[in-house]
mmCIF file of C-alpha atoms in Angstrom:
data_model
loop_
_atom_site.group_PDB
_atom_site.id
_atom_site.type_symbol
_atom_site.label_atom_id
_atom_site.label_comp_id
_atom_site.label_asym_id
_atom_site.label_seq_id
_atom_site.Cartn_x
_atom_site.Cartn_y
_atom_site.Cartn_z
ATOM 1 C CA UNK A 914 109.845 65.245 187.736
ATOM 2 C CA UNK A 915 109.925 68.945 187.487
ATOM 3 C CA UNK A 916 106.968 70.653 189.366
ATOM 4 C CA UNK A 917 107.045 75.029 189.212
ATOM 5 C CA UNK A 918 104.395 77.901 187.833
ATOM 6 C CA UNK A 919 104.600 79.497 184.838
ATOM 7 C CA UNK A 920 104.882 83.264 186.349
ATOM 8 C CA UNK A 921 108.612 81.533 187.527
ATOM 9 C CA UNK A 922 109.798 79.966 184.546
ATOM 10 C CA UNK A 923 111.495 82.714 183.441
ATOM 11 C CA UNK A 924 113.355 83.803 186.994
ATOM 12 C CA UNK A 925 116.552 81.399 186.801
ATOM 13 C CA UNK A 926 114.620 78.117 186.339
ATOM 14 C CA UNK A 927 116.575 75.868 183.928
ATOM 15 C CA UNK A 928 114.370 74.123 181.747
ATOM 16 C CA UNK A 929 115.159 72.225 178.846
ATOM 17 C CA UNK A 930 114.002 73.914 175.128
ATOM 18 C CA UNK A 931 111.261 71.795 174.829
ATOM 19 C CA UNK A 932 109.771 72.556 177.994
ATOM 20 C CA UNK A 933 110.580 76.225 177.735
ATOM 21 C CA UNK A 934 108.569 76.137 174.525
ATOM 22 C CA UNK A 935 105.791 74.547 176.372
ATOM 23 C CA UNK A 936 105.561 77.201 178.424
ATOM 24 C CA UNK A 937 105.840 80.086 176.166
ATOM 25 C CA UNK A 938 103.024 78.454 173.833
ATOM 26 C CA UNK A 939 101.204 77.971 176.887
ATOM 27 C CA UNK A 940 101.314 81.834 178.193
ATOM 28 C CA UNK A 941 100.776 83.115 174.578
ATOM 29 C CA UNK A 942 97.990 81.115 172.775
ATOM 30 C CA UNK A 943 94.902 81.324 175.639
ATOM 31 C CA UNK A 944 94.261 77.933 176.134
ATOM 32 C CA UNK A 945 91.901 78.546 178.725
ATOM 33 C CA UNK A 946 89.334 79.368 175.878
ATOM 34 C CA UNK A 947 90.606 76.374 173.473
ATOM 35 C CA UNK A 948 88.273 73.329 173.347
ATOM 36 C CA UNK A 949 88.960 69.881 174.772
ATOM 37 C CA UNK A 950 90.980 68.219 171.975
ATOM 38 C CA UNK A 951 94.435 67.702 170.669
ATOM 39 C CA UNK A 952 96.515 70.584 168.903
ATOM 40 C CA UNK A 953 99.935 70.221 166.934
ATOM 41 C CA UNK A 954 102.262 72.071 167.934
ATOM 42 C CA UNK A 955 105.578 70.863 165.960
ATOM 43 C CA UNK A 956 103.805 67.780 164.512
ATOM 44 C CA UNK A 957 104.045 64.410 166.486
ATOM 45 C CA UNK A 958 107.108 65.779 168.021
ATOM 46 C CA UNK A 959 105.193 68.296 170.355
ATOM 47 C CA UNK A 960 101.562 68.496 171.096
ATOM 48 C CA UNK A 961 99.276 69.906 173.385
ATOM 49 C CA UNK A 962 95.812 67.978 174.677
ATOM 50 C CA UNK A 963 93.495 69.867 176.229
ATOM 51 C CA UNK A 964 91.663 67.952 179.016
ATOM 52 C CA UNK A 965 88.377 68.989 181.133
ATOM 53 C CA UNK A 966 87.037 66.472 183.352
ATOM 54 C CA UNK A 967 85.848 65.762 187.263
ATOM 55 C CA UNK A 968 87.934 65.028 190.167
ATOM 56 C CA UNK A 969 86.939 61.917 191.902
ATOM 57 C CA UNK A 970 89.056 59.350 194.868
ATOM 58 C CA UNK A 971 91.900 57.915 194.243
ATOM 59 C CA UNK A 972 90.633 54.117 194.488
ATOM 60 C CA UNK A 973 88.489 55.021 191.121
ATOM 61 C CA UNK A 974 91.767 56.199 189.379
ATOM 62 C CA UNK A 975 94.937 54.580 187.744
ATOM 63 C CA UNK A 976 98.577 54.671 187.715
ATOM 64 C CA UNK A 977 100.407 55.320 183.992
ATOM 65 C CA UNK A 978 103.554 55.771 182.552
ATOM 66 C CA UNK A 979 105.493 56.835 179.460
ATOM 67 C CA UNK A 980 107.995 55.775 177.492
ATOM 68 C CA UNK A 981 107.585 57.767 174.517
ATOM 69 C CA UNK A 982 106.553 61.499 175.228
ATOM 70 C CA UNK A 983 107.439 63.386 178.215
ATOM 71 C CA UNK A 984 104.034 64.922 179.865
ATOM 72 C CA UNK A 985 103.486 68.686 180.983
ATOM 73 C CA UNK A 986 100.652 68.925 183.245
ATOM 74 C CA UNK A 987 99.606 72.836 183.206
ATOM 75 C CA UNK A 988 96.508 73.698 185.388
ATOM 76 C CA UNK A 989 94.304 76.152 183.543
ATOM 77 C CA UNK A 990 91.084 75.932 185.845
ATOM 78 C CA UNK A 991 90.292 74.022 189.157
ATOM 79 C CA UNK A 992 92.867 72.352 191.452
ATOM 80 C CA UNK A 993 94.167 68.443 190.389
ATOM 81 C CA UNK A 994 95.735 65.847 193.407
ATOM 82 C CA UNK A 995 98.337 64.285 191.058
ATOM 83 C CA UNK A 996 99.669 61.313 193.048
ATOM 84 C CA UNK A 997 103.582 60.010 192.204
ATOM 85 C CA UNK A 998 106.068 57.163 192.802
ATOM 86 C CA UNK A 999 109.060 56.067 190.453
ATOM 87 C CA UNK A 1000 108.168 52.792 187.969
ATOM 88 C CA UNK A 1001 110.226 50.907 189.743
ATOM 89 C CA UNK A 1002 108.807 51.248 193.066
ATOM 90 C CA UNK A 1003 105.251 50.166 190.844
ATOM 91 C CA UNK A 1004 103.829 46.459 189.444
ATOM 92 C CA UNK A 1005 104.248 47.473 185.943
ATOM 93 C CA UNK A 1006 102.128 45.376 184.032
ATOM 94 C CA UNK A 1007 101.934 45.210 179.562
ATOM 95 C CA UNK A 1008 102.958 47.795 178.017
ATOM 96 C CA UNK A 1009 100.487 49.424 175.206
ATOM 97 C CA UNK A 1010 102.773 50.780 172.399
ATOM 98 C CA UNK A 1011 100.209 52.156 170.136
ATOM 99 C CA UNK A 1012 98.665 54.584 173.174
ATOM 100 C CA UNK A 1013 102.271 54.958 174.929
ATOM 101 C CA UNK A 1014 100.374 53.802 177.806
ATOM 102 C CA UNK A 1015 102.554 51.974 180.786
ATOM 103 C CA UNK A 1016 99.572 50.751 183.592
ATOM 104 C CA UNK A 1017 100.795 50.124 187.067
ATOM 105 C CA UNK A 1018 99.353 49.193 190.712
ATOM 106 C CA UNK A 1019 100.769 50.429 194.026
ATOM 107 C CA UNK A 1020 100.693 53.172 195.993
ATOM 108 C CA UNK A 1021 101.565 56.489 196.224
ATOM 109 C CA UNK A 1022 104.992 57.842 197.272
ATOM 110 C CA UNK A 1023 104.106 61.513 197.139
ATOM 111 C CA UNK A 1024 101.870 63.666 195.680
ATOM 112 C CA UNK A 1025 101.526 67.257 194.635
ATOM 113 C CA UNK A 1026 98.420 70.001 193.705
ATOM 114 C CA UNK A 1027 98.188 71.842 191.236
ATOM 115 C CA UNK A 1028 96.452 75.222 191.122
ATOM 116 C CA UNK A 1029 96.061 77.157 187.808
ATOM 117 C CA UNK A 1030 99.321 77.966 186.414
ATOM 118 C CA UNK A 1031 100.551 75.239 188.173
ATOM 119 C CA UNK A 1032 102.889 72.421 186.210
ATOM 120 C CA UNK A 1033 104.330 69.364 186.700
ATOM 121 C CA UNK A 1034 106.648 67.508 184.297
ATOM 122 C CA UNK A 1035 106.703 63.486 184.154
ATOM 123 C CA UNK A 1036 109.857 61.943 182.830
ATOM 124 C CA UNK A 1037 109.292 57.938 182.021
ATOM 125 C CA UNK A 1038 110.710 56.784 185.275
ATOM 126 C CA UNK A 1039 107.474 58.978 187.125
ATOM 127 C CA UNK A 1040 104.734 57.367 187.708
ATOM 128 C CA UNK A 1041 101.464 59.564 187.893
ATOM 129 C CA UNK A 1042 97.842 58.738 189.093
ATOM 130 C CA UNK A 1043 96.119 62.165 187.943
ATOM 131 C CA UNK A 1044 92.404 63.319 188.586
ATOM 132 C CA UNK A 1045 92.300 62.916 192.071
ATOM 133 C CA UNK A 1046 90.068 65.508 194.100
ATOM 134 C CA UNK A 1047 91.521 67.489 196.734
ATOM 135 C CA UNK A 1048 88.988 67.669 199.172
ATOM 136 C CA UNK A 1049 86.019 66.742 197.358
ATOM 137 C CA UNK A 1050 85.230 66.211 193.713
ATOM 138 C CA UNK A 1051 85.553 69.267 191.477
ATOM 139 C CA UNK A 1052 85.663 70.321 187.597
ATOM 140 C CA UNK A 1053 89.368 70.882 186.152
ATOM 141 C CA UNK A 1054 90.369 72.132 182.672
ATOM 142 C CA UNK A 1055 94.642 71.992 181.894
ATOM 143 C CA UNK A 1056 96.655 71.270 179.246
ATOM 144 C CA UNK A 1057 98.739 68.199 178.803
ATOM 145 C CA UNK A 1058 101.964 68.436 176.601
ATOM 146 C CA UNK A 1059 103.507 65.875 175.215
ATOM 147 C CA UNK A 1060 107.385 66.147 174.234
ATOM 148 C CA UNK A 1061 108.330 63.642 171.754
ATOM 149 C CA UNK A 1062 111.600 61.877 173.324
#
């Protein structure tokens, strides 16, 4: 997992292309003002969803994974608790192919938060349990990327 701010990306931090391009599109196309949905960005390759929803406790949220797509979190509005652990440390129960949806139960290793501008990136090995409050519940708007791999 990767976690920086877009106001460093630039300053020496090696990222691959991909994410880079993340990035850029991110700083350049306002997505702040975009509506919840999903927008191409190179096809099914790379894609941006656009997420707004409330923070709640972690005991009403779940753990995923990927196999297919790498994630980039970006925080546009609010501030996101994103707990993490590594699959392997995680009950992975069936994966779901057709959502590229790994579920898991156990508990957190670590976790981060991220303020506006804020990103994390999840490789397939990272597991992430997002939409948890930080303090108390609260509204959040980012953008999810999704790097074909």
């Amino acid at each position: 997992m990767i976690l920086g701010n877009v106001k460093y990306a630039g300053n020496g931090t090696e990222l691959t292309s991909q994410i880079g391009k993340c990035l850029s599109y991110a700083t350049e196309n306002g997505l702040l003002e975009r509506e919840p949905g999903s927008y191409e960005i190179e096809g099914k390759d790379l894609f941006v969803n656009i997420v707004s929803y409330e923070t709640t406790v972690p005991e009403k949220r779940f753990w995923e994974a990927h196999r297919q797509y790498l994630d980039v979190h970006l925080m546009l509005e609010g501030t996101e608790e994103i707990d993490l652990n590594f699959i392997d440390n995680l009950v992975q129960k069936d994966y779901v192919p057709d959502d590229d949806f790994l579920p898991l139960d156990g508990k957190k290793a670590s976790s981060v938060i991220l303020s506006p501008g804020d990103f994390l990136v999840c490789y397939p090995e990272d597991a992430h349990m997002t939409a948890v409050q930080v303090e108390k519940p609260g509204r959040i708007k980012k953008a999810i990327f999704k790097i074909k791999i």
